[in-house]
Amino acid sequence: MNASVNANAPSPAGAQRPLPALLLALLLTLLPLALLSSAAGAQDHATLRPLVDALGKGSFSDTEKQVAALAATGDPAVVPALEALTNGDLYVRKADKAVVIGKRAGGSLALTDPLTGEALGSTASSALDKIRVNNRLRRTIRAALGGLTLRAADANTRRQAAEAIFKAQDAEGIEALDAAIAAETDPGVAKLMREARAAAVLASDLSTEDKIAAIDTLAERGDRDALSMITAVQNSDAAELQEAAGAALARIQKLQAAWDTARNVWFGLSLGSVLLLAAIGLAITFGVMGVINMAHGEMVMLGAYTTFVVQNLFRAHAPDLFDYSLLVALPAAFLVAGLVGVGIERGIIRFLHNRPLETLLATWGVSLILQQAVRSIFGPTNQEVGNPAFMSGAFEIGQLTITYNRLWILVFALTVFAALLIAMKFTRFGLNVRAVTQNRRMAASMGIRTPLVDAPTFGLGSGIAGIAGVALSQIDNVSPNLGQSYIIDSFMVVVFGGVGNLWGTLVAAMSLGVANKFLEPFAGAVLAKILVLVFIILFIQKRPRGLFALKGRAVEA
């Protein structure tokens, strides 16, 4: 059945109006509202315009008063003008004395309206007078900008505003803070606002009781900013204020000492995880073969350069997948360093068994060859290795800042340790390695072909050093000398923990890392390492086999 519609037929009563008619009615309804809104905006700008233009008149103190007047309007439309003023981009046009924002573009200045953002063309700098600011005025502007954003819809913007007022200690912001605190719904932002108010109160002429309450608030914050603010009022004439400040300072100093301890422990564990990664492979090869491998640091360096090569390939061919580059770099670095390690063992070390001095000199020569080879291929300068997104940034626990790259390296080091421990405990290869480590001759007499254990063991230790280089590339410079920074520390970890003992390597790495970080504030980095070395020498005199000596029967030659 076909239905036809006559477009010219009259619409019956109650029928729906055609779409164009509805649109016309909607436009006629909204037009007055739009006109009213535009008129209101124009009226607001007309009210603000004299205040903005007055910024270019008078002295610094006059400009400061005008900034306060603009802040008192509470209108966010004045934010661009104040930001331009503090950045040195606000000018007075000589022709009509209007205040404009000027951005340098070539040999002239591109002008925009500070209230509407409308482009006003460009002009020579000689046609403008720059509005000057000093440090006091900048502090006033920062506080004004903070007050204007205290009631923003975005919680992060309000947080930044509260922090700005806290740092500026602007007493003029107390009233705005009181209103913002009463309306704030985010507990974290409200706490920051109360701390900002306390900081402003200390810089104001309010009563001693108000300042004592502010000191209590800042004492709860307990950081170094609060410490400096309370220290500044300790010399007050009011005895009650001095007493409250002294008590608060004692509380903060005690809290700071606790956070300093936690900070040193974290930094020590972070350093210990690096030492664990660098030393754990050495602990295996040194324990099984008794080889002092001076080229072990270069295995770390090869792992770092493998990461550099892999990341460059990702940048060139798959930039969107760059965050996954480390997942490719880890097995690649293990294979590269492991194969080089097997080559060193098969080509040099197996001919030098029971000749420790010759082995030391030979591996030292290999380390020099590898360093020079890397210099010839990649150059002597540091190479750029990027952090993937999940290893960038940091988070805070109280006053302790933890970076994601250090945290991931700690987790990675413990994962490698656990995997190696499982392999040594529950695989036939691990059983052979432990047998050779405990007593090489006895293992050989039981049918274990020790030369066939040596090569994969040396390759395993070198491969682990390679993946240590992947981790170190995220926190250290990638250069031909990268491994030299860790070889001595690695030997200290292995000797201190007990040759060939994985648990001893873990405990020694973490202990030496924490000890270094606790000694550095008092003795300096270099002297701290020397003190640690002296301690290990003295310790080895008492326990020659380290913290955790392997159990086994000695076979005399």
PDB file of N, CA and C in Angstrom, residues 493-534:
ATOM      1  N   VAL A 493      79.922  -7.161  48.691  1.00  0.00           N
ATOM      2  CA  VAL A 493      78.672  -7.826  49.044  1.00  0.00           C
ATOM      3  C   VAL A 493      78.860  -9.338  49.093  1.00  0.00           C
ATOM      4  N   VAL A 494      79.533  -9.892  48.076  1.00  0.00           N
ATOM      5  CA  VAL A 494      79.719 -11.343  48.002  1.00  0.00           C
ATOM      6  C   VAL A 494      80.576 -11.850  49.162  1.00  0.00           C
ATOM      7  N   VAL A 495      81.669 -11.158  49.450  1.00  0.00           N
ATOM      8  CA  VAL A 495      82.568 -11.585  50.522  1.00  0.00           C
ATOM      9  C   VAL A 495      81.895 -11.431  51.884  1.00  0.00           C
ATOM     10  N   PHE A 496      81.193 -10.330  52.086  1.00  0.00           N
ATOM     11  CA  PHE A 496      80.542 -10.078  53.364  1.00  0.00           C
ATOM     12  C   PHE A 496      79.413 -11.077  53.610  1.00  0.00           C
ATOM     13  N   GLY A 497      78.636 -11.388  52.560  1.00  0.00           N
ATOM     14  CA  GLY A 497      77.500 -12.284  52.743  1.00  0.00           C
ATOM     15  C   GLY A 497      77.884 -13.745  52.838  1.00  0.00           C
ATOM     16  N   GLY A 498      79.007 -14.120  52.260  1.00  0.00           N
ATOM     17  CA  GLY A 498      79.401 -15.526  52.234  1.00  0.00           C
ATOM     18  C   GLY A 498      79.442 -16.005  50.805  1.00  0.00           C
ATOM     19  N   VAL A 499      80.598 -16.471  50.362  1.00  0.00           N
ATOM     20  CA  VAL A 499      80.796 -16.823  48.965  1.00  0.00           C
ATOM     21  C   VAL A 499      79.821 -17.915  48.540  1.00  0.00           C
ATOM     22  N   GLY A 500      79.054 -17.633  47.475  1.00  0.00           N
ATOM     23  CA  GLY A 500      78.140 -18.623  46.923  1.00  0.00           C
ATOM     24  C   GLY A 500      76.820 -18.756  47.643  1.00  0.00           C
ATOM     25  N   ASN A 501      76.580 -17.978  48.682  1.00  0.00           N
ATOM     26  CA  ASN A 501      75.335 -18.077  49.441  1.00  0.00           C
ATOM     27  C   ASN A 501      74.389 -16.955  49.004  1.00  0.00           C
ATOM     28  N   LEU A 502      73.246 -17.327  48.418  1.00  0.00           N
ATOM     29  CA  LEU A 502      72.315 -16.321  47.897  1.00  0.00           C
ATOM     30  C   LEU A 502      71.671 -15.516  49.022  1.00  0.00           C
ATOM     31  N   TRP A 503      71.275 -16.184  50.102  1.00  0.00           N
ATOM     32  CA  TRP A 503      70.682 -15.448  51.218  1.00  0.00           C
ATOM     33  C   TRP A 503      71.696 -14.474  51.824  1.00  0.00           C
ATOM     34  N   GLY A 504      72.934 -14.917  51.920  1.00  0.00           N
ATOM     35  CA  GLY A 504      73.967 -14.010  52.414  1.00  0.00           C
ATOM     36  C   GLY A 504      74.155 -12.814  51.501  1.00  0.00           C
ATOM     37  N   THR A 505      74.046 -13.012  50.174  1.00  0.00           N
ATOM     38  CA  THR A 505      74.160 -11.900  49.227  1.00  0.00           C
ATOM     39  C   THR A 505      73.025 -10.899  49.430  1.00  0.00           C
ATOM     40  N   LEU A 506      71.810 -11.416  49.654  1.00  0.00           N
ATOM     41  CA  LEU A 506      70.662 -10.527  49.889  1.00  0.00           C
ATOM     42  C   LEU A 506      70.855  -9.698  51.156  1.00  0.00           C
ATOM     43  N   VAL A 507      71.173 -10.365  52.248  1.00  0.00           N
ATOM     44  CA  VAL A 507      71.339  -9.660  53.525  1.00  0.00           C
ATOM     45  C   VAL A 507      72.500  -8.669  53.440  1.00  0.00           C
ATOM     46  N   ALA A 508      73.604  -9.085  52.826  1.00  0.00           N
ATOM     47  CA  ALA A 508      74.766  -8.203  52.731  1.00  0.00           C
ATOM     48  C   ALA A 508      74.466  -6.982  51.871  1.00  0.00           C
ATOM     49  N   ALA A 509      73.779  -7.169  50.743  1.00  0.00           N
ATOM     50  CA  ALA A 509      73.473  -6.045  49.855  1.00  0.00           C
ATOM     51  C   ALA A 509      72.597  -5.013  50.560  1.00  0.00           C
ATOM     52  N   MET A 510      71.544  -5.483  51.231  1.00  0.00           N
ATOM     53  CA  MET A 510      70.648  -4.553  51.912  1.00  0.00           C
ATOM     54  C   MET A 510      71.340  -3.898  53.109  1.00  0.00           C
ATOM     55  N   SER A 511      72.145  -4.670  53.830  1.00  0.00           N
ATOM     56  CA  SER A 511      72.840  -4.115  55.002  1.00  0.00           C
ATOM     57  C   SER A 511      73.837  -3.042  54.591  1.00  0.00           C
ATOM     58  N   LEU A 512      74.636  -3.333  53.554  1.00  0.00           N
ATOM     59  CA  LEU A 512      75.626  -2.346  53.122  1.00  0.00           C
ATOM     60  C   LEU A 512      74.963  -1.125  52.519  1.00  0.00           C
ATOM     61  N   GLY A 513      73.844  -1.320  51.815  1.00  0.00           N
ATOM     62  CA  GLY A 513      73.125  -0.174  51.258  1.00  0.00           C
ATOM     63  C   GLY A 513      72.607   0.749  52.348  1.00  0.00           C
ATOM     64  N   VAL A 514      71.965   0.189  53.355  1.00  0.00           N
ATOM     65  CA  VAL A 514      71.433   1.003  54.461  1.00  0.00           C
ATOM     66  C   VAL A 514      72.576   1.646  55.242  1.00  0.00           C
ATOM     67  N   ALA A 515      73.655   0.899  55.496  1.00  0.00           N
ATOM     68  CA  ALA A 515      74.795   1.453  56.240  1.00  0.00           C
ATOM     69  C   ALA A 515      75.402   2.635  55.507  1.00  0.00           C
ATOM     70  N   ASN A 516      75.539   2.535  54.188  1.00  0.00           N
ATOM     71  CA  ASN A 516      76.075   3.651  53.406  1.00  0.00           C
ATOM     72  C   ASN A 516      75.222   4.891  53.556  1.00  0.00           C
ATOM     73  N   LYS A 517      73.907   4.736  53.474  1.00  0.00           N
ATOM     74  CA  LYS A 517      73.022   5.900  53.524  1.00  0.00           C
ATOM     75  C   LYS A 517      72.975   6.530  54.908  1.00  0.00           C
ATOM     76  N   PHE A 518      73.194   5.736  55.966  1.00  0.00           N
ATOM     77  CA  PHE A 518      73.226   6.324  57.300  1.00  0.00           C
ATOM     78  C   PHE A 518      74.564   7.013  57.567  1.00  0.00           C
ATOM     79  N   LEU A 519      75.631   6.542  56.923  1.00  0.00           N
ATOM     80  CA  LEU A 519      76.946   7.146  57.145  1.00  0.00           C
ATOM     81  C   LEU A 519      77.169   8.393  56.290  1.00  0.00           C
ATOM     82  N   GLU A 520      76.567   8.440  55.100  1.00  0.00           N
ATOM     83  CA  GLU A 520      76.832   9.547  54.174  1.00  0.00           C
ATOM     84  C   GLU A 520      76.542  10.929  54.750  1.00  0.00           C
ATOM     85  N   PRO A 521      75.431  11.150  55.494  1.00  0.00           N
ATOM     86  CA  PRO A 521      75.196  12.506  56.026  1.00  0.00           C
ATOM     87  C   PRO A 521      76.288  12.980  56.981  1.00  0.00           C
ATOM     88  N   PHE A 522      76.978  12.064  57.628  1.00  0.00           N
ATOM     89  CA  PHE A 522      77.990  12.451  58.608  1.00  0.00           C
ATOM     90  C   PHE A 522      79.400  12.432  58.026  1.00  0.00           C
ATOM     91  N   ALA A 523      79.670  11.479  57.137  1.00  0.00           N
ATOM     92  CA  ALA A 523      81.041  11.292  56.668  1.00  0.00           C
ATOM     93  C   ALA A 523      81.242  11.648  55.201  1.00  0.00           C
ATOM     94  N   GLY A 524      80.151  11.806  54.451  1.00  0.00           N
ATOM     95  CA  GLY A 524      80.289  12.023  53.019  1.00  0.00           C
ATOM     96  C   GLY A 524      80.300  10.699  52.276  1.00  0.00           C
ATOM     97  N   ALA A 525      80.021  10.746  50.971  1.00  0.00           N
ATOM     98  CA  ALA A 525      79.863   9.526  50.187  1.00  0.00           C
ATOM     99  C   ALA A 525      81.159   8.712  50.121  1.00  0.00           C
ATOM    100  N   VAL A 526      82.292   9.382  49.875  1.00  0.00           N
ATOM    101  CA  VAL A 526      83.555   8.663  49.704  1.00  0.00           C
ATOM    102  C   VAL A 526      84.009   8.045  51.021  1.00  0.00           C
ATOM    103  N   LEU A 527      84.025   8.853  52.089  1.00  0.00           N
ATOM    104  CA  LEU A 527      84.466   8.342  53.380  1.00  0.00           C
ATOM    105  C   LEU A 527      83.530   7.253  53.895  1.00  0.00           C
ATOM    106  N   ALA A 528      82.238   7.346  53.563  1.00  0.00           N
ATOM    107  CA  ALA A 528      81.299   6.312  53.980  1.00  0.00           C
ATOM    108  C   ALA A 528      81.679   4.963  53.368  1.00  0.00           C
ATOM    109  N   LYS A 529      82.047   4.962  52.083  1.00  0.00           N
ATOM    110  CA  LYS A 529      82.462   3.711  51.436  1.00  0.00           C
ATOM    111  C   LYS A 529      83.748   3.164  52.067  1.00  0.00           C
ATOM    112  N   ILE A 530      84.658   4.075  52.408  1.00  0.00           N
ATOM    113  CA  ILE A 530      85.903   3.636  53.037  1.00  0.00           C
ATOM    114  C   ILE A 530      85.620   3.003  54.400  1.00  0.00           C
ATOM    115  N   LEU A 531      84.743   3.616  55.161  1.00  0.00           N
ATOM    116  CA  LEU A 531      84.395   3.066  56.471  1.00  0.00           C
ATOM    117  C   LEU A 531      83.739   1.693  56.337  1.00  0.00           C
ATOM    118  N   VAL A 532      82.870   1.543  55.342  1.00  0.00           N
ATOM    119  CA  VAL A 532      82.233   0.245  55.111  1.00  0.00           C
ATOM    120  C   VAL A 532      83.281  -0.795  54.737  1.00  0.00           C
ATOM    121  N   LEU A 533      84.233  -0.419  53.891  1.00  0.00           N
ATOM    122  CA  LEU A 533      85.297  -1.347  53.499  1.00  0.00           C
ATOM    123  C   LEU A 533      86.139  -1.769  54.700  1.00  0.00           C
ATOM    124  N   VAL A 534      86.497  -0.800  55.556  1.00  0.00           N
ATOM    125  CA  VAL A 534      87.266  -1.123  56.763  1.00  0.00           C
ATOM    126  C   VAL A 534      86.479  -2.076  57.653  1.00  0.00           C
TER     127      VAL A 534
END
